[in-house]
Tab-separated table of C-alpha atoms and ligand atoms in Angstrom:
chain	number	residue	atom	x	y	z
A	1	MET	CA	104.889	-75.462	160.979
A	2	LYS	CA	103.128	-75.327	164.223
A	3	ARG	CA	103.359	-71.847	166.140
A	4	ILE	CA	104.686	-71.919	169.484
A	5	CYS	CA	102.789	-69.212	170.799
A	6	ASN	CA	99.023	-68.552	170.037
A	7	THR	CA	97.447	-66.221	172.984
A	8	ILE	CA	99.557	-63.368	174.184
A	9	LEU	CA	98.842	-60.671	176.890
A	10	VAL	CA	100.638	-57.459	175.939
A	11	THR	CA	100.536	-54.671	178.567
A	12	GLY	CA	101.038	-51.042	177.246
A	13	GLY	CA	99.301	-52.333	174.233
A	14	SER	CA	97.677	-49.078	173.422
A	15	SER	CA	100.645	-46.966	172.414
A	16	GLY	CA	104.267	-47.254	171.096
A	17	ILE	CA	106.282	-50.435	171.430
A	18	GLY	CA	103.413	-52.517	172.965
A	19	ALA	CA	101.060	-51.249	170.303
A	20	ALA	CA	103.559	-52.391	167.346
A	21	VAL	CA	103.913	-55.715	169.200
A	22	CYS	CA	100.268	-56.254	169.122
A	23	SER	CA	100.034	-55.315	165.701
A	24	MET	CA	102.767	-57.584	164.540
A	25	LEU	CA	101.621	-60.661	166.387
A	26	ALA	CA	98.003	-60.241	165.237
A	27	ASP	CA	99.175	-60.060	161.722
A	28	ASP	CA	100.953	-63.318	162.325
A	29	GLY	CA	97.715	-64.979	163.336
A	30	MET	CA	98.063	-64.905	166.997
A	31	THR	CA	95.390	-63.720	169.532
A	32	VAL	CA	96.521	-60.593	171.536
A	33	TYR	CA	95.190	-59.099	174.243
A	34	ALA	CA	96.320	-55.352	174.461
A	35	ALA	CA	96.299	-54.031	177.999
A	36	SER	CA	96.449	-50.583	179.024
A	37	ARG	CA	94.592	-48.271	181.498
A	38	SER	CA	92.564	-46.479	178.456
A	39	GLY	CA	91.718	-49.923	176.921
A	40	ARG	CA	92.338	-48.337	173.363
A	41	SER	CA	93.062	-50.698	170.593
A	42	PRO	CA	96.265	-50.113	168.767
A	43	ARG	CA	94.566	-51.066	165.744
A	44	PRO	CA	90.646	-51.371	165.684
A	45	ASP	CA	90.496	-53.121	162.254
A	46	ALA	CA	92.651	-55.995	163.450
A	47	PRO	CA	90.392	-58.900	164.537
A	48	GLY	CA	93.242	-60.733	166.389
A	49	ILE	CA	93.602	-57.770	168.811
A	50	ILE	CA	91.468	-57.815	171.951
A	51	PRO	CA	91.764	-54.432	173.982
A	52	VAL	CA	91.481	-54.869	177.673
A	53	CYS	CA	91.313	-52.076	180.521
A	54	VAL	CA	94.176	-52.802	182.993
A	55	ASP	CA	96.135	-50.743	185.404
A	56	ILE	CA	99.126	-52.803	186.039
A	57	ASN	CA	99.467	-50.975	189.510
A	58	ASP	CA	96.107	-52.571	190.486
A	59	SER	CA	96.592	-56.477	190.895
A	60	ALA	CA	92.917	-57.032	190.817
A	61	SER	CA	92.463	-55.847	187.375
A	62	ILE	CA	95.339	-57.875	185.964
A	63	ILE	CA	93.860	-61.120	187.798
A	64	SER	CA	90.596	-60.454	186.209
A	65	ALA	CA	92.229	-59.768	182.787
A	66	ILE	CA	94.003	-63.203	183.139
A	67	ARG	CA	90.811	-64.921	184.310
A	68	ARG	CA	89.073	-63.500	181.186
A	69	ILE	CA	91.843	-64.869	178.960
A	70	LYS	CA	91.791	-68.316	180.604
A	71	ALA	CA	87.894	-68.644	180.141
A	72	GLU	CA	88.138	-67.252	176.638
A	73	LYS	CA	90.977	-69.148	175.351
A	74	GLY	CA	91.684	-71.854	177.840
A	75	SER	CA	95.538	-70.839	178.127
A	76	LEU	CA	97.881	-68.178	177.849
A	77	ASP	CA	101.272	-68.816	176.261
A	78	ALA	CA	103.189	-65.455	176.795
A	79	ILE	CA	103.108	-62.023	178.367
A	80	VAL	CA	104.959	-59.230	177.047
A	81	CYS	CA	105.451	-56.433	179.466
A	82	CYS	CA	105.559	-53.090	177.868
A	83	ALA	CA	103.984	-50.675	180.001
A	84	GLY	CA	105.952	-48.138	181.478
A	85	ASN	CA	107.114	-44.300	181.799
A	86	GLY	CA	109.946	-41.932	182.309
A	87	ILE	CA	110.876	-39.069	184.665
A	88	GLY	CA	113.588	-36.684	184.084
A	89	GLY	CA	115.462	-34.634	186.453
A	90	ALA	CA	118.861	-34.829	188.745
A	91	ILE	CA	118.996	-37.218	191.471
A	92	GLU	CA	119.148	-34.430	194.107
A	93	ASP	CA	116.171	-32.804	192.174
A	94	THR	CA	114.072	-35.834	192.744
A	95	SER	CA	111.690	-36.086	195.795
A	96	SER	CA	111.360	-39.522	197.257
A	97	GLU	CA	107.616	-39.535	195.968
A	98	GLU	CA	108.900	-38.971	192.456
A	99	ALA	CA	111.338	-41.664	192.606
A	100	ARG	CA	108.708	-44.180	193.971
A	101	TYR	CA	106.409	-43.171	191.044
A	102	GLN	CA	109.343	-44.096	188.798
A	103	PHE	CA	109.485	-47.549	190.458
A	104	GLU	CA	105.770	-47.849	190.746
A	105	THR	CA	104.703	-48.848	187.206
A	106	ASN	CA	107.947	-49.981	185.697
A	107	PHE	CA	109.028	-52.290	188.381
A	108	PHE	CA	106.250	-53.024	190.931
A	109	GLY	CA	103.569	-52.942	188.076
A	110	THR	CA	105.531	-55.425	186.001
A	111	ASP	CA	106.075	-57.438	189.260
A	112	ASN	CA	102.378	-57.407	189.630
A	113	CYS	CA	101.738	-58.614	185.976
A	114	ILE	CA	104.220	-61.590	186.537
A	115	LYS	CA	103.196	-62.618	189.784
A	116	ALA	CA	99.531	-62.748	188.276
A	117	VAL	CA	100.597	-65.159	185.252
A	118	LEU	CA	102.979	-67.331	187.067
A	119	PRO	CA	100.333	-69.810	188.637
A	120	LEU	CA	98.782	-70.222	185.262
A	121	PHE	CA	102.063	-70.617	183.633
A	122	ARG	CA	103.270	-73.272	186.494
A	123	SER	CA	99.733	-75.373	185.834
A	124	GLN	CA	100.196	-75.246	182.127
A	125	GLY	CA	103.917	-76.235	182.393
A	126	HIS	CA	104.771	-73.557	179.919
A	127	GLY	CA	104.726	-69.751	179.553
A	128	ARG	CA	107.115	-67.049	178.335
A	129	ILE	CA	107.666	-63.894	180.042
A	130	ILE	CA	109.198	-60.887	177.936
A	131	THR	CA	110.011	-57.553	179.779
A	132	VAL	CA	110.704	-54.468	177.744
A	133	THR	CA	113.763	-52.818	179.798
A	134	SER	CA	116.275	-50.529	178.261
A	135	VAL	CA	119.792	-49.601	177.253
A	136	ALA	CA	119.505	-47.228	180.145
A	137	GLY	CA	119.332	-50.521	182.479
A	138	PHE	CA	123.256	-50.846	181.515
A	139	ILE	CA	124.346	-47.329	180.509
A	140	PRO	CA	123.843	-44.996	183.592
A	141	ILE	CA	121.989	-42.111	182.091
A	142	PRO	CA	122.343	-38.659	183.850
A	143	TYR	CA	119.240	-36.910	184.771
A	144	GLN	CA	117.499	-39.996	184.359
A	145	GLY	CA	119.190	-41.795	187.289
A	146	TYR	CA	115.962	-43.355	188.586
A	147	TYR	CA	114.913	-44.547	185.057
A	148	SER	CA	118.382	-46.075	184.650
A	149	SER	CA	117.942	-47.720	188.102
A	150	VAL	CA	114.776	-49.229	187.687
A	151	LYS	CA	115.626	-50.784	184.372
A	152	ALA	CA	118.714	-52.182	185.683
A	153	ALA	CA	116.749	-53.426	188.750
A	154	LEU	CA	114.088	-55.116	186.273
A	155	ASP	CA	116.683	-56.660	184.077
A	156	MET	CA	118.294	-58.343	187.367
A	157	TYR	CA	114.869	-59.418	188.564
A	158	MET	CA	114.372	-61.222	185.156
A	159	LYS	CA	117.606	-63.140	185.391
A	160	ALA	CA	116.664	-64.222	189.060
A	161	LEU	CA	113.181	-65.363	187.948
A	162	ALA	CA	114.628	-67.117	184.849
A	163	ILE	CA	116.440	-69.237	187.276
A	164	GLU	CA	113.614	-69.871	189.552
A	165	CYS	CA	110.835	-70.690	186.948
A	166	ARG	CA	113.118	-72.847	184.372
A	167	ARG	CA	111.796	-76.239	186.316
A	168	PHE	CA	108.396	-75.138	185.443
A	169	GLY	CA	108.943	-74.675	181.712
A	170	ILE	CA	108.642	-71.025	181.830
A	171	GLN	CA	111.218	-68.779	180.003
A	172	CYS	CA	112.018	-65.244	180.705
A	173	CYS	CA	113.859	-62.587	178.254
A	174	SER	CA	114.540	-59.018	178.699
A	175	VAL	CA	114.470	-56.773	175.777
A	176	MET	CA	116.766	-53.635	176.089
A	177	PRO	CA	115.829	-51.073	173.330
A	178	GLY	CA	117.883	-47.869	172.645
A	179	ASP	CA	115.863	-44.839	171.477
A	180	VAL	CA	112.522	-45.628	170.087
A	181	LYS	CA	110.187	-43.041	168.544
A	182	THR	CA	107.077	-43.148	170.476
A	183	GLY	CA	104.689	-41.464	172.912
A	184	PHE	CA	107.239	-42.115	175.628
A	185	THR	CA	109.099	-38.868	175.168
A	186	SER	CA	105.847	-36.693	175.514
A	187	ALA	CA	104.584	-38.834	178.404
A	188	ARG	CA	107.950	-38.182	180.299
A	189	LYS	CA	107.456	-36.097	183.674
A	190	ARG	CA	109.977	-33.620	184.737
A	191	THR	CA	110.417	-33.492	188.424
A	192	ALA	CA	109.360	-30.463	190.093
A	193	ALA	CA	112.660	-29.128	191.473
A	194	SER	CA	114.358	-29.798	188.159
A	195	GLN	CA	112.118	-27.206	186.639
A	196	SER	CA	113.148	-24.309	188.826
A	197	PRO	CA	116.030	-22.119	187.481
A	198	ASP	CA	117.280	-22.041	191.028
A	199	SER	CA	118.351	-25.595	190.753
A	200	PRO	CA	122.271	-26.070	190.425
A	201	TYR	CA	121.321	-28.594	187.780
A	202	TYR	CA	118.919	-26.712	185.828
A	203	ALA	CA	120.991	-25.542	182.605
A	204	GLN	CA	122.696	-29.015	182.188
A	205	SER	CA	119.639	-30.996	182.983
A	206	GLN	CA	117.435	-29.127	180.537
A	207	LYS	CA	120.065	-29.446	178.006
A	208	SER	CA	120.668	-33.208	178.486
A	209	ILE	CA	117.103	-34.236	178.650
A	210	ALA	CA	116.300	-32.091	175.415
A	211	LYS	CA	119.185	-34.000	173.569
A	212	MET	CA	117.801	-37.296	174.941
A	213	GLU	CA	114.385	-36.278	173.740
A	214	HIS	CA	115.618	-35.405	170.187
A	215	ASP	CA	117.523	-38.631	169.938
A	216	GLU	CA	114.126	-40.587	170.879
A	217	GLN	CA	112.200	-38.539	168.584
A	218	ASN	CA	114.690	-39.580	165.773
A	219	GLY	CA	115.174	-43.152	166.983
A	220	MET	CA	114.106	-46.451	165.765
A	221	PRO	CA	110.398	-47.163	164.944
A	222	PRO	CA	108.640	-49.404	167.430
A	223	SER	CA	108.227	-52.093	164.837
A	224	ARG	CA	111.854	-52.659	165.062
A	225	ILE	CA	111.525	-53.813	168.612
A	226	ALA	CA	108.286	-55.689	167.776
A	227	ARG	CA	110.120	-57.719	165.266
A	228	ALA	CA	112.796	-58.650	168.007
A	229	ILE	CA	110.090	-59.687	170.383
A	230	LYS	CA	108.221	-61.704	167.881
A	231	ARG	CA	111.377	-63.507	166.814
A	232	GLN	CA	111.786	-64.635	170.460
A	233	LEU	CA	108.353	-65.631	170.823
A	234	GLY	CA	108.938	-68.016	167.652
A	235	ARG	CA	112.269	-69.438	169.213
A	236	LYS	CA	112.226	-72.884	170.786
A	237	HIS	CA	114.369	-71.206	173.634
A	238	MET	CA	114.336	-67.550	174.115
A	239	LYS	CA	117.585	-65.646	174.739
A	240	PHE	CA	117.709	-64.145	178.172
A	241	THR	CA	118.776	-60.694	177.076
A	242	VAL	CA	118.149	-59.119	173.619
A	243	VAL	CA	119.483	-55.730	172.664
A	244	PRO	CA	117.922	-54.791	169.324
A	245	ARG	CA	120.219	-53.171	166.498
A	246	LEU	CA	123.797	-53.759	166.070
A	247	ASP	CA	125.156	-50.364	167.343
A	248	TYR	CA	123.245	-50.803	170.652
A	249	SER	CA	124.591	-54.343	171.112
A	250	ALA	CA	128.110	-53.021	170.391
A	251	ILE	CA	127.557	-50.494	173.197
A	252	ARG	CA	126.646	-53.499	175.534
A	253	VAL	CA	129.975	-54.970	174.712
A	254	LEU	CA	131.949	-51.958	175.262
A	255	GLU	CA	130.010	-51.331	178.683
A	256	ARG	CA	131.337	-54.854	179.813
A	257	LEU	CA	134.835	-54.465	178.555
A	258	LEU	CA	135.487	-50.674	179.524
A	259	PRO	CA	136.965	-49.616	182.955
A	260	THR	CA	134.033	-47.805	184.866
A	261	LYS	CA	135.981	-44.455	184.976
A	262	LEU	CA	136.259	-44.606	180.973
A	263	LEU	CA	132.422	-45.616	180.645
A	264	LEU	CA	131.191	-42.837	182.865
A	265	TRP	CA	133.705	-40.281	180.955
A	266	ALA	CA	132.274	-41.380	177.632
A	267	VAL	CA	128.458	-40.940	178.750
A	268	GLY	CA	129.245	-37.814	180.338
A	269	LEU	CA	130.751	-36.513	177.174
A	270	LEU	CA	127.249	-37.524	175.296
A	271	TYR	CA	124.948	-36.469	177.963
A	272	ASP	CA	126.847	-33.994	180.388
A	273	ASN	CA	128.692	-31.579	178.330
B	301	NAP	N1	110.656	-45.105	173.599
B	301	NAP	C1	111.919	-45.440	173.977
B	301	NAP	O1	112.706	-44.628	173.547
B	301	NAP	C2	112.149	-46.603	174.993
B	301	NAP	C3	113.546	-46.898	175.085
B	301	NAP	C4	113.565	-48.129	175.830
B	301	NAP	C5	112.794	-48.548	176.478
B	301	NAP	N2	111.644	-48.104	176.618
B	301	NAP	C6	110.556	-48.800	177.351
B	301	NAP	O2	109.537	-49.427	176.386
B	301	NAP	C7	108.195	-49.560	177.100
B	301	NAP	C8	107.155	-48.912	176.258
B	301	NAP	O3	107.473	-47.490	175.970
B	301	NAP	P1	106.833	-46.820	174.850
B	301	NAP	O4	107.909	-46.139	174.152
B	301	NAP	O5	106.055	-47.622	174.013
B	301	NAP	O6	106.004	-45.488	175.458
B	301	NAP	P2	104.405	-45.346	175.029
B	301	NAP	O7	104.280	-45.078	173.919
B	301	NAP	O8	104.250	-44.117	176.177
B	301	NAP	O9	103.595	-46.532	175.842
B	301	NAP	C9	103.356	-46.708	177.068
B	301	NAP	C10	102.100	-47.677	177.316
B	301	NAP	O10	102.179	-48.069	178.714
B	301	NAP	C11	100.870	-47.893	179.145
B	301	NAP	N3	100.885	-47.709	180.624
B	301	NAP	C12	101.272	-46.877	181.149
B	301	NAP	N4	101.104	-46.975	182.543
B	301	NAP	C13	100.224	-47.888	182.736
B	301	NAP	C14	99.732	-48.691	183.769
B	301	NAP	N5	99.830	-48.264	185.026
B	301	NAP	N6	98.729	-49.816	183.545
B	301	NAP	C15	98.728	-50.334	182.381
B	301	NAP	N7	99.380	-49.707	181.151
B	301	NAP	C16	100.151	-48.598	181.596
B	301	NAP	C17	100.115	-46.862	178.247
B	301	NAP	O11	98.828	-46.881	178.140
B	301	NAP	P3	97.805	-46.000	178.974
B	301	NAP	O12	98.264	-44.685	179.202
B	301	NAP	O13	96.521	-46.132	178.213
B	301	NAP	O14	97.673	-46.799	180.326
B	301	NAP	C18	100.869	-47.132	176.958
B	301	NAP	O15	100.254	-48.084	176.323
B	301	NAP	C19	108.500	-48.581	178.523
B	301	NAP	O16	108.594	-49.703	179.416
B	301	NAP	C20	109.732	-47.999	178.316
B	301	NAP	O17	110.411	-47.691	179.362
B	301	NAP	C21	111.072	-47.283	175.736
């Protein structure tokens, strides 16, 4: 059977979910450009993976990677946007610079990538855009309020984009993982004020973030998310939203059904107790 996607650009391809996506797609015979600031190959032994140095906060570096792919392969079938990071700390303990940092890569960096591929996708008459958002985009996570906010914003952006782009043959999908064991946990920054014992949130935020980090490090392997992404790339029509693993999809259903008061109470029991 003819494969739908042959050439894919994966941002955040050097580590975690992005690295697993690169590996799985390359094993399936696709050519994968693995973009990251370090330009590290997630698997130097895999001939189908081509590492590229890209900082998604620098539009010029993304545009030059896309020009290179066009020159080398003639077309690009999909972009999978995995590059991202997290910050931890209560909202009152987060400066506006720190909040902007959280939005910089996760939202504006991803937006840079999508804007850079759209002209090519429109001219081809096809293209697929997958962003890795998070369960935190529909469950409000205390002490990660800006992370939850940026993932919710990105999810809504993807839905609007899906409507705008469908007439050009472009499909969009937001993949929302729960806890995944990756380098994301150790890369998380704590806001400056949240680390001071003088903060009124200090004890609770330390405890709560430690619990989240424990859950992440005991979470799914990144290959579980890669499998969900590969499945979407193989479908004629991608789903708009994918929540990998049954328990997390059940949480998504509950979030829609429960009154907000009850939802906040339940999340508080988990992370603010
Ligand atoms: N782990 C989880 O529990 C979890 C759960 C839900 C959603 N997610 C989301 O999944 C995505 C991937 O996270 P992960 O868990 O795989 O984390 P990770 O292991 O820390 O990987 C992050 C990747 O992003 C790249 N990156 C960061 N800033 C970049 C930039 N400015 N330009 C280009 N590349 C950049 C990093 O490479 P360089 O440092 O070399 O640039 C790395 O390859 C993130 O969007 C995260 O929010 C993670």
